[in-house]
């Protein structure tokens, strides 16, 4: 793993260590920062501590074969995270992120240039693009199209060579990293709709407003789902909230109620039934609970608290 981390840093990418066989940063989060050492004058996040210095990278990875985190903001990257249609969907059909990206480009008479691409353990793709000077893009979830998320400022991706229990991240298209197509930059630069406040306050130690924003975004996505994508969208929203339930950030009844209430606008439209909604919600939450999403909790690297 040290070789992969050093290679990324020498390519000008800012890297930081992730716990072995996970996607979780080694550096401590703000919620458990003691204000000592490197954080004595204020908490320093994984994004601030990421580096492209090969010597520092060698020192970090000499301790343990950590996975490699790529900090997109400092690296001036926008990564398209293309989900696969044959992942853990509980048997619910959905177009893949690859299909969605191709359709998005075709509808606009555009193309997507070839670029450095990493295959994820679940069969998805991370397509890396350089940001043009002055462009500032942050993370999005489904803003371009269903099954397409993006990672920019404030976000990171797991680098090639890293491994999870289910498989390894591997390069399928070698460098160089292409410049982000202008038409994608324009789409991502459009103002996003602000979802309304949804439901009761979540439980758990993380900021309620942060978790509530996630809940609101998922509810808004369910309400806006198009015919042909509704069942999958409901399942995916329930799965996302189920991960928060599994981590103790959200009550399960609240999660189920929010998604079910949002999906009510679809019941009776083009054959969708309440039973289908209930089944998608139940399956999604159950699956999500098995992969808890821990917000703001990461242990510190030894000697760097």
PDB file of C-alpha atoms in Angstrom:
ATOM      1  CA  UNK A   1       0.000   0.000   0.000  1.00  0.00           C
ATOM      2  CA  UNK A   2       2.918   2.339   0.611  1.00  0.00           C
ATOM      3  CA  UNK A   3       3.866   2.065  -3.063  1.00  0.00           C
ATOM      4  CA  UNK A   4       0.333   3.027  -4.134  1.00  0.00           C
ATOM      5  CA  UNK A   5       0.240   5.980  -1.727  1.00  0.00           C
ATOM      6  CA  UNK A   6       3.653   7.270  -2.797  1.00  0.00           C
ATOM      7  CA  UNK A   7       2.785   6.883  -6.481  1.00  0.00           C
ATOM      8  CA  UNK A   8      -0.369   8.943  -5.974  1.00  0.00           C
ATOM      9  CA  UNK A   9       1.545  11.677  -4.143  1.00  0.00           C
ATOM     10  CA  UNK A  10       4.187  11.816  -6.866  1.00  0.00           C
ATOM     11  CA  UNK A  11       1.389  12.291  -9.381  1.00  0.00           C
ATOM     12  CA  UNK A  12       0.466  15.462  -7.477  1.00  0.00           C
ATOM     13  CA  UNK A  13      -2.475  14.015  -5.562  1.00  0.00           C
ATOM     14  CA  UNK A  14      -2.985  14.822  -1.879  1.00  0.00           C
ATOM     15  CA  UNK A  15      -3.310  11.608   0.103  1.00  0.00           C
ATOM     16  CA  UNK A  16      -4.015  10.584   3.687  1.00  0.00           C
ATOM     17  CA  UNK A  17      -4.325   7.198   5.421  1.00  0.00           C
ATOM     18  CA  UNK A  18      -7.543   5.248   5.866  1.00  0.00           C
ATOM     19  CA  UNK A  19      -7.892   2.451   8.387  1.00  0.00           C
ATOM     20  CA  UNK A  20      -6.815  -0.881   6.943  1.00  0.00           C
ATOM     21  CA  UNK A  21      -9.633  -2.629   5.029  1.00  0.00           C
ATOM     22  CA  UNK A  22     -12.021   0.320   5.571  1.00  0.00           C
ATOM     23  CA  UNK A  23     -12.953   3.703   4.108  1.00  0.00           C
ATOM     24  CA  UNK A  24     -12.559   5.456   7.486  1.00  0.00           C
ATOM     25  CA  UNK A  25      -9.827   8.127   7.962  1.00  0.00           C
ATOM     26  CA  UNK A  26      -7.142   7.274  10.514  1.00  0.00           C
ATOM     27  CA  UNK A  27      -7.016  10.876  11.738  1.00  0.00           C
ATOM     28  CA  UNK A  28      -9.396  11.780  14.553  1.00  0.00           C
ATOM     29  CA  UNK A  29     -12.586  13.729  13.823  1.00  0.00           C
ATOM     30  CA  UNK A  30     -13.551  17.139  15.176  1.00  0.00           C
ATOM     31  CA  UNK A  31     -16.003  15.700  17.694  1.00  0.00           C
ATOM     32  CA  UNK A  32     -13.221  13.897  19.576  1.00  0.00           C
ATOM     33  CA  UNK A  33     -10.386  16.381  19.008  1.00  0.00           C
ATOM     34  CA  UNK A  34      -8.404  17.093  22.199  1.00  0.00           C
ATOM     35  CA  UNK A  35      -6.796  20.255  20.844  1.00  0.00           C
ATOM     36  CA  UNK A  36      -3.283  18.893  21.282  1.00  0.00           C
ATOM     37  CA  UNK A  37      -0.250  18.483  19.065  1.00  0.00           C
ATOM     38  CA  UNK A  38      -0.988  19.359  15.462  1.00  0.00           C
ATOM     39  CA  UNK A  39      -4.451  20.554  16.557  1.00  0.00           C
ATOM     40  CA  UNK A  40      -3.197  22.814  19.367  1.00  0.00           C
ATOM     41  CA  UNK A  41      -4.327  25.935  17.486  1.00  0.00           C
ATOM     42  CA  UNK A  42      -7.548  24.397  16.174  1.00  0.00           C
ATOM     43  CA  UNK A  43      -8.746  21.077  14.798  1.00  0.00           C
ATOM     44  CA  UNK A  44      -7.122  19.995  11.556  1.00  0.00           C
ATOM     45  CA  UNK A  45      -9.205  17.673   9.418  1.00  0.00           C
ATOM     46  CA  UNK A  46      -8.075  14.877   7.119  1.00  0.00           C
ATOM     47  CA  UNK A  47      -8.481  17.325   4.228  1.00  0.00           C
ATOM     48  CA  UNK A  48      -6.111  19.821   5.840  1.00  0.00           C
ATOM     49  CA  UNK A  49      -3.579  17.135   6.724  1.00  0.00           C
ATOM     50  CA  UNK A  50      -3.567  15.398   3.335  1.00  0.00           C
ATOM     51  CA  UNK A  51      -0.227  15.777   1.582  1.00  0.00           C
ATOM     52  CA  UNK A  52       1.511  15.303  -1.749  1.00  0.00           C
ATOM     53  CA  UNK A  53       4.923  15.077  -0.049  1.00  0.00           C
ATOM     54  CA  UNK A  54       6.295  11.574  -0.815  1.00  0.00           C
ATOM     55  CA  UNK A  55       8.592  11.629   2.230  1.00  0.00           C
ATOM     56  CA  UNK A  56       5.729  12.278   4.635  1.00  0.00           C
ATOM     57  CA  UNK A  57       3.651   9.648   2.870  1.00  0.00           C
ATOM     58  CA  UNK A  58       6.465   7.114   3.330  1.00  0.00           C
ATOM     59  CA  UNK A  59       6.572   7.857   7.058  1.00  0.00           C
ATOM     60  CA  UNK A  60       2.815   7.459   7.446  1.00  0.00           C
ATOM     61  CA  UNK A  61       2.633   4.178   5.558  1.00  0.00           C
ATOM     62  CA  UNK A  62       5.698   2.703   7.270  1.00  0.00           C
ATOM     63  CA  UNK A  63       3.495   2.105  10.337  1.00  0.00           C
ATOM     64  CA  UNK A  64       0.784  -0.036   8.760  1.00  0.00           C
ATOM     65  CA  UNK A  65      -0.543  -0.953   5.280  1.00  0.00           C
ATOM     66  CA  UNK A  66      -3.263   1.697   5.464  1.00  0.00           C
ATOM     67  CA  UNK A  67      -5.735   2.148   2.640  1.00  0.00           C
ATOM     68  CA  UNK A  68      -5.217   5.287   0.563  1.00  0.00           C
ATOM     69  CA  UNK A  69      -7.547   8.274   0.770  1.00  0.00           C
ATOM     70  CA  UNK A  70      -7.416  10.829  -2.064  1.00  0.00           C
ATOM     71  CA  UNK A  71      -8.487  14.314  -0.891  1.00  0.00           C
ATOM     72  CA  UNK A  72     -10.283  15.762  -3.907  1.00  0.00           C
ATOM     73  CA  UNK A  73     -10.250  19.448  -2.907  1.00  0.00           C
ATOM     74  CA  UNK A  74      -6.498  19.929  -2.391  1.00  0.00           C
ATOM     75  CA  UNK A  75      -5.840  17.666  -5.394  1.00  0.00           C
ATOM     76  CA  UNK A  76      -8.036  19.893  -7.603  1.00  0.00           C
ATOM     77  CA  UNK A  77     -10.123  16.881  -8.592  1.00  0.00           C
ATOM     78  CA  UNK A  78     -13.755  16.196  -9.394  1.00  0.00           C
ATOM     79  CA  UNK A  79     -14.424  12.456  -9.268  1.00  0.00           C
ATOM     80  CA  UNK A  80     -17.545  10.943 -10.811  1.00  0.00           C
ATOM     81  CA  UNK A  81     -18.710   8.037  -8.638  1.00  0.00           C
ATOM     82  CA  UNK A  82     -20.701   5.789 -10.981  1.00  0.00           C
ATOM     83  CA  UNK A  83     -22.763   3.197  -9.142  1.00  0.00           C
ATOM     84  CA  UNK A  84     -23.387  -0.239 -10.603  1.00  0.00           C
ATOM     85  CA  UNK A  85     -26.817  -1.649 -11.416  1.00  0.00           C
ATOM     86  CA  UNK A  86     -25.960  -5.100 -10.104  1.00  0.00           C
ATOM     87  CA  UNK A  87     -24.802  -4.135  -6.629  1.00  0.00           C
ATOM     88  CA  UNK A  88     -26.798  -4.662  -3.458  1.00  0.00           C
ATOM     89  CA  UNK A  89     -30.125  -3.559  -4.782  1.00  0.00           C
ATOM     90  CA  UNK A  90     -32.286  -6.189  -3.188  1.00  0.00           C
ATOM     91  CA  UNK A  91     -33.464  -7.352  -6.610  1.00  0.00           C
ATOM     92  CA  UNK A  92     -34.770  -3.931  -7.652  1.00  0.00           C
ATOM     93  CA  UNK A  93     -33.819  -2.990 -11.205  1.00  0.00           C
ATOM     94  CA  UNK A  94     -32.105   0.329 -11.859  1.00  0.00           C
ATOM     95  CA  UNK A  95     -29.939   1.786 -14.621  1.00  0.00           C
ATOM     96  CA  UNK A  96     -26.232   1.877 -13.863  1.00  0.00           C
ATOM     97  CA  UNK A  97     -24.265   5.064 -13.370  1.00  0.00           C
ATOM     98  CA  UNK A  98     -22.457   4.289 -16.625  1.00  0.00           C
ATOM     99  CA  UNK A  99     -25.773   4.178 -18.497  1.00  0.00           C
ATOM    100  CA  UNK A 100     -26.952   7.350 -16.778  1.00  0.00           C
ATOM    101  CA  UNK A 101     -23.769   9.219 -17.723  1.00  0.00           C
ATOM    102  CA  UNK A 102     -23.988   8.063 -21.343  1.00  0.00           C
ATOM    103  CA  UNK A 103     -27.628   9.160 -21.532  1.00  0.00           C
ATOM    104  CA  UNK A 104     -26.801  12.503 -19.933  1.00  0.00           C
ATOM    105  CA  UNK A 105     -24.108  13.180 -22.522  1.00  0.00           C
ATOM    106  CA  UNK A 106     -26.219  11.933 -25.438  1.00  0.00           C
ATOM    107  CA  UNK A 107     -29.186  14.129 -24.500  1.00  0.00           C
ATOM    108  CA  UNK A 108     -26.917  17.163 -24.737  1.00  0.00           C
ATOM    109  CA  UNK A 109     -24.979  16.127 -27.813  1.00  0.00           C
ATOM    110  CA  UNK A 110     -21.825  15.893 -25.714  1.00  0.00           C
ATOM    111  CA  UNK A 111     -19.162  13.274 -25.033  1.00  0.00           C
ATOM    112  CA  UNK A 112     -17.272  12.177 -21.932  1.00  0.00           C
ATOM    113  CA  UNK A 113     -13.530  12.109 -22.475  1.00  0.00           C
ATOM    114  CA  UNK A 114     -11.480   9.120 -21.411  1.00  0.00           C
ATOM    115  CA  UNK A 115      -9.633   9.613 -18.140  1.00  0.00           C
ATOM    116  CA  UNK A 116      -7.962   7.810 -15.260  1.00  0.00           C
ATOM    117  CA  UNK A 117     -10.567   5.375 -13.909  1.00  0.00           C
ATOM    118  CA  UNK A 118     -10.641   3.082 -10.878  1.00  0.00           C
ATOM    119  CA  UNK A 119     -12.941   0.066 -10.534  1.00  0.00           C
ATOM    120  CA  UNK A 120     -14.500  -0.255  -7.064  1.00  0.00           C
ATOM    121  CA  UNK A 121     -15.043  -3.563  -5.212  1.00  0.00           C
ATOM    122  CA  UNK A 122     -18.793  -3.400  -5.950  1.00  0.00           C
ATOM    123  CA  UNK A 123     -18.272  -2.974  -9.698  1.00  0.00           C
ATOM    124  CA  UNK A 124     -18.758   0.790  -9.852  1.00  0.00           C
ATOM    125  CA  UNK A 125     -16.291   3.275 -11.281  1.00  0.00           C
ATOM    126  CA  UNK A 126     -14.452   6.345 -10.020  1.00  0.00           C
ATOM    127  CA  UNK A 127     -13.636   8.596 -12.979  1.00  0.00           C
ATOM    128  CA  UNK A 128     -11.071  11.250 -12.083  1.00  0.00           C
ATOM    129  CA  UNK A 129     -11.091  14.702 -13.700  1.00  0.00           C
ATOM    130  CA  UNK A 130      -8.934  17.786 -13.171  1.00  0.00           C
ATOM    131  CA  UNK A 131     -10.732  20.994 -12.270  1.00  0.00           C
ATOM    132  CA  UNK A 132     -10.004  24.050 -14.433  1.00  0.00           C
ATOM    133  CA  UNK A 133      -8.433  27.037 -12.697  1.00  0.00           C
ATOM    134  CA  UNK A 134     -10.865  28.930 -10.495  1.00  0.00           C
ATOM    135  CA  UNK A 135     -13.548  26.215 -10.532  1.00  0.00           C
ATOM    136  CA  UNK A 136     -14.801  25.127  -7.102  1.00  0.00           C
ATOM    137  CA  UNK A 137     -17.092  22.096  -6.983  1.00  0.00           C
ATOM    138  CA  UNK A 138     -18.129  20.139  -3.916  1.00  0.00           C
ATOM    139  CA  UNK A 139     -19.780  16.771  -3.290  1.00  0.00           C
ATOM    140  CA  UNK A 140     -23.155  15.918  -4.780  1.00  0.00           C
ATOM    141  CA  UNK A 141     -25.486  12.930  -4.561  1.00  0.00           C
ATOM    142  CA  UNK A 142     -27.576  12.266  -7.666  1.00  0.00           C
ATOM    143  CA  UNK A 143     -27.367  15.898  -8.818  1.00  0.00           C
ATOM    144  CA  UNK A 144     -26.228  14.951 -12.321  1.00  0.00           C
ATOM    145  CA  UNK A 145     -28.398  11.835 -12.630  1.00  0.00           C
ATOM    146  CA  UNK A 146     -29.485   8.816 -10.577  1.00  0.00           C
ATOM    147  CA  UNK A 147     -26.575   6.526  -9.649  1.00  0.00           C
ATOM    148  CA  UNK A 148     -24.028   9.325 -10.203  1.00  0.00           C
ATOM    149  CA  UNK A 149     -22.450  11.005  -7.182  1.00  0.00           C
ATOM    150  CA  UNK A 150     -19.501  13.377  -7.282  1.00  0.00           C
ATOM    151  CA  UNK A 151     -16.587  14.021  -4.950  1.00  0.00           C
ATOM    152  CA  UNK A 152     -14.959  17.443  -4.909  1.00  0.00           C
ATOM    153  CA  UNK A 153     -14.005  19.931  -2.213  1.00  0.00           C
ATOM    154  CA  UNK A 154     -14.739  18.447   1.214  1.00  0.00           C
ATOM    155  CA  UNK A 155     -14.797  14.915  -0.181  1.00  0.00           C
ATOM    156  CA  UNK A 156     -12.462  12.024  -0.782  1.00  0.00           C
ATOM    157  CA  UNK A 157     -12.308   8.729  -2.646  1.00  0.00           C
ATOM    158  CA  UNK A 158     -10.532   5.496  -1.822  1.00  0.00           C
ATOM    159  CA  UNK A 159      -7.445   5.223  -4.003  1.00  0.00           C
ATOM    160  CA  UNK A 160      -6.347   2.419  -6.312  1.00  0.00           C
ATOM    161  CA  UNK A 161      -4.630  -0.484  -4.566  1.00  0.00           C
ATOM    162  CA  UNK A 162      -6.757  -0.126  -1.429  1.00  0.00           C
ATOM    163  CA  UNK A 163      -8.750  -3.146  -0.286  1.00  0.00           C
ATOM    164  CA  UNK A 164     -12.046  -3.761   1.493  1.00  0.00           C
ATOM    165  CA  UNK A 165     -13.324  -7.118   2.754  1.00  0.00           C
ATOM    166  CA  UNK A 166     -15.322  -7.422  -0.479  1.00  0.00           C
ATOM    167  CA  UNK A 167     -12.506  -6.697  -2.918  1.00  0.00           C
ATOM    168  CA  UNK A 168      -9.862  -4.273  -4.136  1.00  0.00           C
ATOM    169  CA  UNK A 169      -9.853  -0.896  -5.910  1.00  0.00           C
ATOM    170  CA  UNK A 170      -8.078  -1.423  -9.236  1.00  0.00           C
ATOM    171  CA  UNK A 171      -7.080   0.775 -12.172  1.00  0.00           C
ATOM    172  CA  UNK A 172      -9.047   0.042 -15.361  1.00  0.00           C
ATOM    173  CA  UNK A 173      -7.998   3.128 -17.348  1.00  0.00           C
ATOM    174  CA  UNK A 174      -4.448   4.341 -16.624  1.00  0.00           C
ATOM    175  CA  UNK A 175      -3.393   8.003 -16.310  1.00  0.00           C
ATOM    176  CA  UNK A 176      -3.394  10.759 -17.369  1.00  0.00           C
ATOM    177  CA  UNK A 177      -6.278  12.488 -15.631  1.00  0.00           C
ATOM    178  CA  UNK A 178      -8.326  14.471 -18.152  1.00  0.00           C
ATOM    179  CA  UNK A 179      -9.749  17.957 -17.635  1.00  0.00           C
ATOM    180  CA  UNK A 180     -13.370  18.021 -16.483  1.00  0.00           C
ATOM    181  CA  UNK A 181     -15.655  18.488 -19.510  1.00  0.00           C
ATOM    182  CA  UNK A 182     -17.098  21.988 -19.506  1.00  0.00           C
ATOM    183  CA  UNK A 183     -20.676  20.768 -19.906  1.00  0.00           C
ATOM    184  CA  UNK A 184     -20.393  18.732 -16.686  1.00  0.00           C
ATOM    185  CA  UNK A 185     -18.875  21.702 -14.871  1.00  0.00           C
ATOM    186  CA  UNK A 186     -21.819  23.875 -15.980  1.00  0.00           C
ATOM    187  CA  UNK A 187     -24.374  21.335 -14.787  1.00  0.00           C
ATOM    188  CA  UNK A 188     -22.718  21.040 -11.386  1.00  0.00           C
ATOM    189  CA  UNK A 189     -22.406  24.817 -11.059  1.00  0.00           C
ATOM    190  CA  UNK A 190     -26.169  25.349 -11.245  1.00  0.00           C
ATOM    191  CA  UNK A 191     -27.747  26.299  -7.893  1.00  0.00           C
ATOM    192  CA  UNK A 192     -29.135  23.291  -6.059  1.00  0.00           C
ATOM    193  CA  UNK A 193     -32.662  23.224  -4.694  1.00  0.00           C
ATOM    194  CA  UNK A 194     -32.798  23.516  -0.915  1.00  0.00           C
ATOM    195  CA  UNK A 195     -34.950  20.758   0.583  1.00  0.00           C
ATOM    196  CA  UNK A 196     -37.508  21.640   3.223  1.00  0.00           C
ATOM    197  CA  UNK A 197     -36.969  20.634   6.843  1.00  0.00           C
ATOM    198  CA  UNK A 198     -38.277  17.108   7.326  1.00  0.00           C
ATOM    199  CA  UNK A 199     -39.566  15.199  10.303  1.00  0.00           C
ATOM    200  CA  UNK A 200     -38.597  15.109  13.955  1.00  0.00           C
ATOM    201  CA  UNK A 201     -35.065  15.721  15.195  1.00  0.00           C
ATOM    202  CA  UNK A 202     -32.790  12.687  14.808  1.00  0.00           C
ATOM    203  CA  UNK A 203     -31.071  11.059  17.761  1.00  0.00           C
ATOM    204  CA  UNK A 204     -27.350  10.512  18.375  1.00  0.00           C
ATOM    205  CA  UNK A 205     -24.242  12.547  19.230  1.00  0.00           C
ATOM    206  CA  UNK A 206     -23.768  14.122  15.773  1.00  0.00           C
ATOM    207  CA  UNK A 207     -25.271  17.552  15.004  1.00  0.00           C
ATOM    208  CA  UNK A 208     -29.022  17.124  14.548  1.00  0.00           C
ATOM    209  CA  UNK A 209     -29.079  19.719  11.779  1.00  0.00           C
ATOM    210  CA  UNK A 210     -26.505  17.749   9.775  1.00  0.00           C
ATOM    211  CA  UNK A 211     -28.384  14.458  10.044  1.00  0.00           C
ATOM    212  CA  UNK A 212     -31.693  16.217   9.385  1.00  0.00           C
ATOM    213  CA  UNK A 213     -30.241  17.660   6.172  1.00  0.00           C
ATOM    214  CA  UNK A 214     -29.419  14.133   4.996  1.00  0.00           C
ATOM    215  CA  UNK A 215     -32.933  12.972   5.870  1.00  0.00           C
ATOM    216  CA  UNK A 216     -34.471  15.941   4.050  1.00  0.00           C
ATOM    217  CA  UNK A 217     -32.404  15.342   0.934  1.00  0.00           C
ATOM    218  CA  UNK A 218     -33.452  11.697   0.727  1.00  0.00           C
ATOM    219  CA  UNK A 219     -37.116  12.592   1.221  1.00  0.00           C
ATOM    220  CA  UNK A 220     -36.932  15.221  -1.523  1.00  0.00           C
ATOM    221  CA  UNK A 221     -35.350  12.701  -3.883  1.00  0.00           C
ATOM    222  CA  UNK A 222     -38.131  10.191  -3.246  1.00  0.00           C
ATOM    223  CA  UNK A 223     -40.863  12.746  -3.908  1.00  0.00           C
ATOM    224  CA  UNK A 224     -39.214  13.819  -7.176  1.00  0.00           C
ATOM    225  CA  UNK A 225     -38.603  10.275  -8.479  1.00  0.00           C
ATOM    226  CA  UNK A 226     -39.778   9.600 -12.020  1.00  0.00           C
ATOM    227  CA  UNK A 227     -41.916   6.662 -13.130  1.00  0.00           C
ATOM    228  CA  UNK A 228     -39.573   3.768 -13.820  1.00  0.00           C
ATOM    229  CA  UNK A 229     -37.136   4.783 -11.084  1.00  0.00           C
ATOM    230  CA  UNK A 230     -39.475   5.153  -8.106  1.00  0.00           C
ATOM    231  CA  UNK A 231     -39.090   1.752  -6.477  1.00  0.00           C
ATOM    232  CA  UNK A 232     -35.303   1.896  -6.677  1.00  0.00           C
ATOM    233  CA  UNK A 233     -35.224   5.496  -5.413  1.00  0.00           C
ATOM    234  CA  UNK A 234     -37.373   4.557  -2.410  1.00  0.00           C
ATOM    235  CA  UNK A 235     -35.152   1.570  -1.659  1.00  0.00           C
ATOM    236  CA  UNK A 236     -31.974   3.605  -1.984  1.00  0.00           C
ATOM    237  CA  UNK A 237     -33.274   6.373   0.299  1.00  0.00           C
ATOM    238  CA  UNK A 238     -34.271   3.795   2.909  1.00  0.00           C
ATOM    239  CA  UNK A 239     -30.869   2.141   2.597  1.00  0.00           C
ATOM    240  CA  UNK A 240     -29.096   5.481   3.112  1.00  0.00           C
ATOM    241  CA  UNK A 241     -31.135   6.268   6.221  1.00  0.00           C
ATOM    242  CA  UNK A 242     -30.742   2.684   7.407  1.00  0.00           C
ATOM    243  CA  UNK A 243     -26.995   3.254   7.571  1.00  0.00           C
ATOM    244  CA  UNK A 244     -27.628   6.181   9.938  1.00  0.00           C
ATOM    245  CA  UNK A 245     -29.958   3.978  11.982  1.00  0.00           C
ATOM    246  CA  UNK A 246     -27.235   1.346  12.256  1.00  0.00           C
ATOM    247  CA  UNK A 247     -24.795   3.976  13.534  1.00  0.00           C
ATOM    248  CA  UNK A 248     -27.244   5.257  16.151  1.00  0.00           C
ATOM    249  CA  UNK A 249     -27.712   8.664  14.511  1.00  0.00           C
ATOM    250  CA  UNK A 250     -31.378   8.147  13.585  1.00  0.00           C
ATOM    251  CA  UNK A 251     -34.355   6.308  15.014  1.00  0.00           C
ATOM    252  CA  UNK A 252     -35.570   3.448  12.793  1.00  0.00           C
ATOM    253  CA  UNK A 253     -39.241   4.433  13.075  1.00  0.00           C
ATOM    254  CA  UNK A 254     -38.369   7.989  12.035  1.00  0.00           C
ATOM    255  CA  UNK A 255     -36.389   6.733   9.033  1.00  0.00           C
ATOM    256  CA  UNK A 256     -39.212   4.461   7.875  1.00  0.00           C
ATOM    257  CA  UNK A 257     -41.838   7.153   8.411  1.00  0.00           C
ATOM    258  CA  UNK A 258     -39.935   9.829   6.479  1.00  0.00           C
ATOM    259  CA  UNK A 259     -39.389   7.636   3.409  1.00  0.00           C
ATOM    260  CA  UNK A 260     -42.913   6.191   3.497  1.00  0.00           C
ATOM    261  CA  UNK A 261     -44.493   9.641   3.812  1.00  0.00           C
ATOM    262  CA  UNK A 262     -42.377  10.991   0.945  1.00  0.00           C
ATOM    263  CA  UNK A 263     -43.345   8.019  -1.236  1.00  0.00           C
ATOM    264  CA  UNK A 264     -47.062   8.542  -0.574  1.00  0.00           C
ATOM    265  CA  UNK A 265     -47.285  10.892  -3.584  1.00  0.00           C
ATOM    266  CA  UNK A 266     -46.556   7.900  -5.849  1.00  0.00           C
ATOM    267  CA  UNK A 267     -49.059   5.409  -4.408  1.00  0.00           C
ATOM    268  CA  UNK A 268     -51.862   4.829  -6.908  1.00  0.00           C
ATOM    269  CA  UNK A 269     -49.921   6.471  -9.743  1.00  0.00           C
ATOM    270  CA  UNK A 270     -49.041   4.165 -12.649  1.00  0.00           C
ATOM    271  CA  UNK A 271     -49.710   1.086 -10.574  1.00  0.00           C
ATOM    272  CA  UNK A 272     -47.506   1.731  -7.559  1.00  0.00           C
ATOM    273  CA  UNK A 273     -48.975   0.260  -4.377  1.00  0.00           C
ATOM    274  CA  UNK A 274     -48.483   0.939  -0.685  1.00  0.00           C
ATOM    275  CA  UNK A 275     -47.287  -2.656  -0.306  1.00  0.00           C
ATOM    276  CA  UNK A 276     -44.473  -2.055  -2.810  1.00  0.00           C
ATOM    277  CA  UNK A 277     -43.429   1.058  -0.920  1.00  0.00           C
ATOM    278  CA  UNK A 278     -43.459  -0.764   2.420  1.00  0.00           C
ATOM    279  CA  UNK A 279     -41.394  -3.623   1.002  1.00  0.00           C
ATOM    280  CA  UNK A 280     -38.763  -1.291  -0.513  1.00  0.00           C
ATOM    281  CA  UNK A 281     -38.527   0.702   2.734  1.00  0.00           C
ATOM    282  CA  UNK A 282     -38.220  -2.419   4.872  1.00  0.00           C
ATOM    283  CA  UNK A 283     -35.535  -3.983   2.662  1.00  0.00           C
ATOM    284  CA  UNK A 284     -33.596  -0.745   2.322  1.00  0.00           C
ATOM    285  CA  UNK A 285     -33.419  -0.016   6.039  1.00  0.00           C
ATOM    286  CA  UNK A 286     -32.531  -3.620   6.842  1.00  0.00           C
ATOM    287  CA  UNK A 287     -29.671  -3.615   4.350  1.00  0.00           C
ATOM    288  CA  UNK A 288     -28.436  -0.172   5.386  1.00  0.00           C
ATOM    289  CA  UNK A 289     -28.288  -1.136   9.055  1.00  0.00           C
ATOM    290  CA  UNK A 290     -25.693  -3.771   8.206  1.00  0.00           C
ATOM    291  CA  UNK A 291     -23.313  -1.059   6.941  1.00  0.00           C
ATOM    292  CA  UNK A 292     -23.484   1.725   9.574  1.00  0.00           C
ATOM    293  CA  UNK A 293     -22.434   5.193   8.451  1.00  0.00           C
ATOM    294  CA  UNK A 294     -20.442   6.685  11.325  1.00  0.00           C
ATOM    295  CA  UNK A 295     -20.477  10.469  11.114  1.00  0.00           C
ATOM    296  CA  UNK A 296     -17.537  12.369  12.607  1.00  0.00           C
ATOM    297  CA  UNK A 297     -15.935   9.372  14.301  1.00  0.00           C
ATOM    298  CA  UNK A 298     -12.413   8.360  13.344  1.00  0.00           C
ATOM    299  CA  UNK A 299      -9.515   7.415  15.599  1.00  0.00           C
ATOM    300  CA  UNK A 300      -6.243   9.278  15.502  1.00  0.00           C
ATOM    301  CA  UNK A 301      -3.047   8.008  13.954  1.00  0.00           C
ATOM    302  CA  UNK A 302      -0.611   6.928  16.690  1.00  0.00           C
ATOM    303  CA  UNK A 303       1.568   9.797  17.857  1.00  0.00           C
ATOM    304  CA  UNK A 304      -0.431  12.479  16.000  1.00  0.00           C
ATOM    305  CA  UNK A 305      -3.334  13.289  18.290  1.00  0.00           C
TER     306      UNK A 305
END
